[in-house]
Amino acid sequence: MTKLDNLIAELCPDGVEYKPLGEIATEMYRGSGIKRDEVTETGSPCVRYGEIYTSYGVWFDTCLSRTKVGKKTFTHGDILFAITGESIEDIAKSCAYIGHDTCYAGGDIVVMKHKQNPKYLAYTLSTYEAQAQKSKGKIKSKVVHSSIPALKEIIVPLPPLPIQEEIVRILDNFTELTAELTTELTARKKQYEYYQNELLTFGDDVDYKELNEVCDYVDYRGKTPKKTDNGVFLITAKNIRKGFIDYETSKEYIAAEDYDEVMRRGKPLIGDILVTTEAPCGHVAQLERDDIALAQRVIKYRGRADVINNAYLKHILLASEFQTKLLRAATGGTVKGIKGSKLHKLTIPIPPLEVQTRIVEILDRFDTLTTDITNGLPAEITARQKQYEYYRDKLLSFPAKQQSPS
């Protein structure tokens, strides 16, 4: 038997108690709003709710931001929940703070104080079962909300502290392995970005042209047919990453008989370039299959063969110069968007075709290593992540202790 098995047999032979967070928490309260322009280089450490989704994992020990105007604080061991988000599936993402500073919590964050192992609670709250409880009853819209009463109803297993500590030790080993791979991937991405910027920075001898001058394009605006359980795969903005298409994140389909109507203005071909106009804005990928349909908020570009190489078009649209232009032209606050009419007018450098080909050959080698979800480092990280999630959910699933009859 493993150490964990022995602890369970010794400390909870009759099963583990499951309790709602409302009983586990010693205190639960909302943070206070910290505006973007109130984040400063100096001041006290702080967390804004969006950072919980984008910048922090299951636990963290250092805040990325600082401010001089915070009001509500959190300290070592507290659990933070982001109660506003863009997705039902991710709403109320949580993390544990294991640093030792007193920090400020921004608006739309709920702070939970408790007397348990903070990493244990954070791991437990990241399981599929806990996330299903966080998502229950939420309404799908651009902005999804949760609340303190809803969080208090989430039920989690609560074994004795020695068991919590052993589970944390096991799961920390998994996350450390993934972190090492992620560090290597980050280094490779920086190397790729260096060469990308070097190769895609041009002098005055190269002409800049608007996208609509060098590409044919289709903006799939209008009503999308009713979704079905199977049929033609529908690529939405959610599927398009920076450099590749993720077919696993979102799986939506339309009926085959509706396909021609949706694609009446231009069916996609292998090699076409896709750009998202909202949620997220400015993601770019190249099609490697044509048995799909395209949804709203996705614009399809096809370079004119005598002027521009489609693969070069993908790389130039991903480069920092173009991305900066795009974000400057975008509008909106939390959810940014850009109109197709503005996007088509943005300019890109057009070197000779032979130069474009040489640039593509070099960048594609880096691109495969850093973004290829089948063969590159992301594939290995994905495999490790799936392994971690499997063992996490298995470790955190206990027989429930039967309540004694009153």
Tab-separated table of N, CA, C and O in Angstrom, residues 25-32 71-83 102-114 147-149 151-152:
chain	number	residue	atom	x	y	z
A	25	ALA	N	-15.403	27.676	4.921
A	25	ALA	CA	-14.872	29.042	4.993
A	25	ALA	C	-15.059	29.626	6.390
A	25	ALA	O	-16.115	29.466	7.006
A	26	THR	N	-14.043	30.313	6.860
A	26	THR	CA	-14.190	31.097	8.091
A	26	THR	C	-14.641	32.517	7.766
A	26	THR	O	-15.191	33.221	8.604
A	27	GLU	N	-14.407	32.920	6.508
A	27	GLU	CA	-14.840	34.243	6.039
A	27	GLU	C	-14.830	34.238	4.521
A	27	GLU	O	-13.984	33.594	3.896
A	28	MET	N	-15.769	34.942	3.909
A	28	MET	CA	-15.844	35.054	2.442
A	28	MET	C	-16.294	36.471	2.116
A	28	MET	O	-17.317	36.933	2.620
A	29	TYR	N	-15.555	37.164	1.259
A	29	TYR	CA	-15.923	38.543	0.923
A	29	TYR	C	-15.384	38.905	-0.457
A	29	TYR	O	-14.464	38.275	-0.976
A	30	ARG	N	-15.990	39.936	-1.022
A	30	ARG	CA	-15.584	40.409	-2.352
A	30	ARG	C	-14.457	41.421	-2.233
A	30	ARG	O	-14.366	42.178	-1.260
A	31	GLY	N	-13.613	41.439	-3.279
A	31	GLY	CA	-12.575	42.450	-3.365
A	31	GLY	C	-13.164	43.789	-3.783
A	31	GLY	O	-14.389	43.948	-3.903
A	32	SER	N	-12.295	44.761	-4.010
A	32	SER	CA	-12.725	46.109	-4.401
A	32	SER	C	-12.045	46.476	-5.709
A	32	SER	O	-10.858	46.176	-5.908
A	71	LYS	N	-8.252	48.274	-1.454
A	71	LYS	CA	-9.035	48.389	-0.212
A	71	LYS	C	-9.166	47.039	0.499
A	71	LYS	O	-8.930	46.938	1.687
A	72	LYS	N	-9.561	45.992	-0.233
A	72	LYS	CA	-9.780	44.677	0.369
A	72	LYS	C	-8.525	43.826	0.168
A	72	LYS	O	-7.982	43.750	-0.940
A	73	THR	N	-8.070	43.160	1.225
A	73	THR	CA	-6.812	42.429	1.164
A	73	THR	C	-7.010	40.913	1.259
A	73	THR	O	-8.065	40.421	1.672
A	74	PHE	N	-5.959	40.182	0.859
A	74	PHE	CA	-5.883	38.741	1.112
A	74	PHE	C	-4.458	38.419	1.552
A	74	PHE	O	-3.523	39.190	1.305
A	75	THR	N	-4.304	37.284	2.209
A	75	THR	CA	-3.000	36.914	2.764
A	75	THR	C	-2.727	35.429	2.514
A	75	THR	O	-3.516	34.746	1.838
A	76	HIS	N	-1.635	34.947	3.087
A	76	HIS	CA	-1.186	33.568	2.890
A	76	HIS	C	-2.315	32.560	3.135
A	76	HIS	O	-2.995	32.601	4.152
A	77	GLY	N	-2.486	31.650	2.172
A	77	GLY	CA	-3.447	30.568	2.311
A	77	GLY	C	-4.836	30.854	1.789
A	77	GLY	O	-5.642	29.929	1.628
A	78	ASP	N	-5.149	32.116	1.506
A	78	ASP	CA	-6.495	32.451	1.039
A	78	ASP	C	-6.743	31.895	-0.373
A	78	ASP	O	-5.827	31.799	-1.192
A	79	ILE	N	-7.990	31.554	-0.643
A	79	ILE	CA	-8.417	31.101	-1.968
A	79	ILE	C	-9.101	32.274	-2.675
A	79	ILE	O	-9.951	32.951	-2.078
A	80	LEU	N	-8.723	32.516	-3.932
A	80	LEU	CA	-9.327	33.588	-4.725
A	80	LEU	C	-10.188	32.989	-5.833
A	80	LEU	O	-9.772	32.063	-6.526
A	81	PHE	N	-11.392	33.530	-6.003
A	81	PHE	CA	-12.294	33.121	-7.080
A	81	PHE	C	-12.538	34.317	-8.000
A	81	PHE	O	-12.817	35.421	-7.511
A	82	ALA	N	-12.484	34.100	-9.307
A	82	ALA	CA	-12.888	35.128	-10.272
A	82	ALA	C	-14.360	34.903	-10.592
A	82	ALA	O	-14.707	33.905	-11.223
A	83	ILE	N	-15.235	35.787	-10.153
A	83	ILE	CA	-16.677	35.531	-10.283
A	83	ILE	C	-17.302	36.193	-11.508
A	83	ILE	O	-18.515	36.162	-11.677
A	102	THR	N	0.864	40.852	2.260
A	102	THR	CA	-0.543	41.248	2.313
A	102	THR	C	-0.856	41.931	0.991
A	102	THR	O	-0.193	42.901	0.612
A	103	CYS	N	-1.839	41.404	0.258
A	103	CYS	CA	-2.104	41.844	-1.115
A	103	CYS	C	-3.532	42.361	-1.233
A	103	CYS	O	-4.399	42.047	-0.408
A	104	TYR	N	-3.771	43.140	-2.293
A	104	TYR	CA	-5.104	43.671	-2.547
A	104	TYR	C	-5.839	42.804	-3.573
A	104	TYR	O	-5.259	42.374	-4.566
A	105	ALA	N	-7.129	42.579	-3.323
A	105	ALA	CA	-7.986	41.840	-4.247
A	105	ALA	C	-8.835	42.818	-5.032
A	105	ALA	O	-9.518	43.667	-4.449
A	106	GLY	N	-8.802	42.705	-6.368
A	106	GLY	CA	-9.588	43.583	-7.211
A	106	GLY	C	-11.062	43.219	-7.204
A	106	GLY	O	-11.490	42.220	-6.609
A	107	GLY	N	-11.864	44.038	-7.870
A	107	GLY	CA	-13.286	43.774	-7.990
A	107	GLY	C	-13.539	42.476	-8.734
A	107	GLY	O	-12.701	41.994	-9.495
A	108	ASP	N	-14.716	41.866	-8.521
A	108	ASP	CA	-15.101	40.596	-9.130
A	108	ASP	C	-14.200	39.450	-8.709
A	108	ASP	O	-14.100	38.439	-9.398
A	109	ILE	N	-13.509	39.621	-7.584
A	109	ILE	CA	-12.781	38.531	-6.925
A	109	ILE	C	-13.449	38.279	-5.580
A	109	ILE	O	-13.796	39.218	-4.869
A	110	VAL	N	-13.633	37.005	-5.252
A	110	VAL	CA	-14.093	36.632	-3.916
A	110	VAL	C	-12.926	35.983	-3.189
A	110	VAL	O	-12.250	35.102	-3.727
A	111	VAL	N	-12.679	36.444	-1.971
A	111	VAL	CA	-11.620	35.905	-1.117
A	111	VAL	C	-12.248	34.960	-0.103
A	111	VAL	O	-13.231	35.305	0.552
A	112	MET	N	-11.673	33.755	0.003
A	112	MET	CA	-12.163	32.784	0.978
A	112	MET	C	-11.057	32.449	1.977
A	112	MET	O	-9.980	31.989	1.603
A	113	LYS	N	-11.325	32.705	3.252
A	113	LYS	CA	-10.405	32.330	4.315
A	113	LYS	C	-10.876	31.007	4.927
A	113	LYS	O	-12.081	30.718	4.931
A	114	HIS	N	-9.945	30.215	5.464
A	114	HIS	CA	-10.275	28.859	5.911
A	114	HIS	C	-9.145	28.337	6.801
A	114	HIS	O	-8.145	29.039	7.024
A	147	SER	N	-21.429	34.215	-7.704
A	147	SER	CA	-21.684	35.024	-6.512
A	147	SER	C	-21.222	34.273	-5.271
A	147	SER	O	-20.959	33.069	-5.321
A	148	ILE	N	-21.149	34.990	-4.150
A	148	ILE	CA	-20.761	34.347	-2.896
A	148	ILE	C	-21.763	33.250	-2.506
A	148	ILE	O	-21.347	32.137	-2.149
A	149	PRO	N	-23.088	33.495	-2.569
A	149	PRO	CA	-24.030	32.407	-2.226
A	149	PRO	C	-23.832	31.166	-3.093
A	149	PRO	O	-23.919	30.038	-2.592
A	151	LEU	N	-21.009	30.191	-4.576
A	151	LEU	CA	-19.749	29.549	-4.188
A	151	LEU	C	-19.916	28.760	-2.893
A	151	LEU	O	-19.342	27.676	-2.734
A	152	LYS	N	-20.696	29.297	-1.959
A	152	LYS	CA	-20.876	28.622	-0.672
A	152	LYS	C	-21.556	27.261	-0.807
A	152	LYS	O	-21.438	26.402	0.068
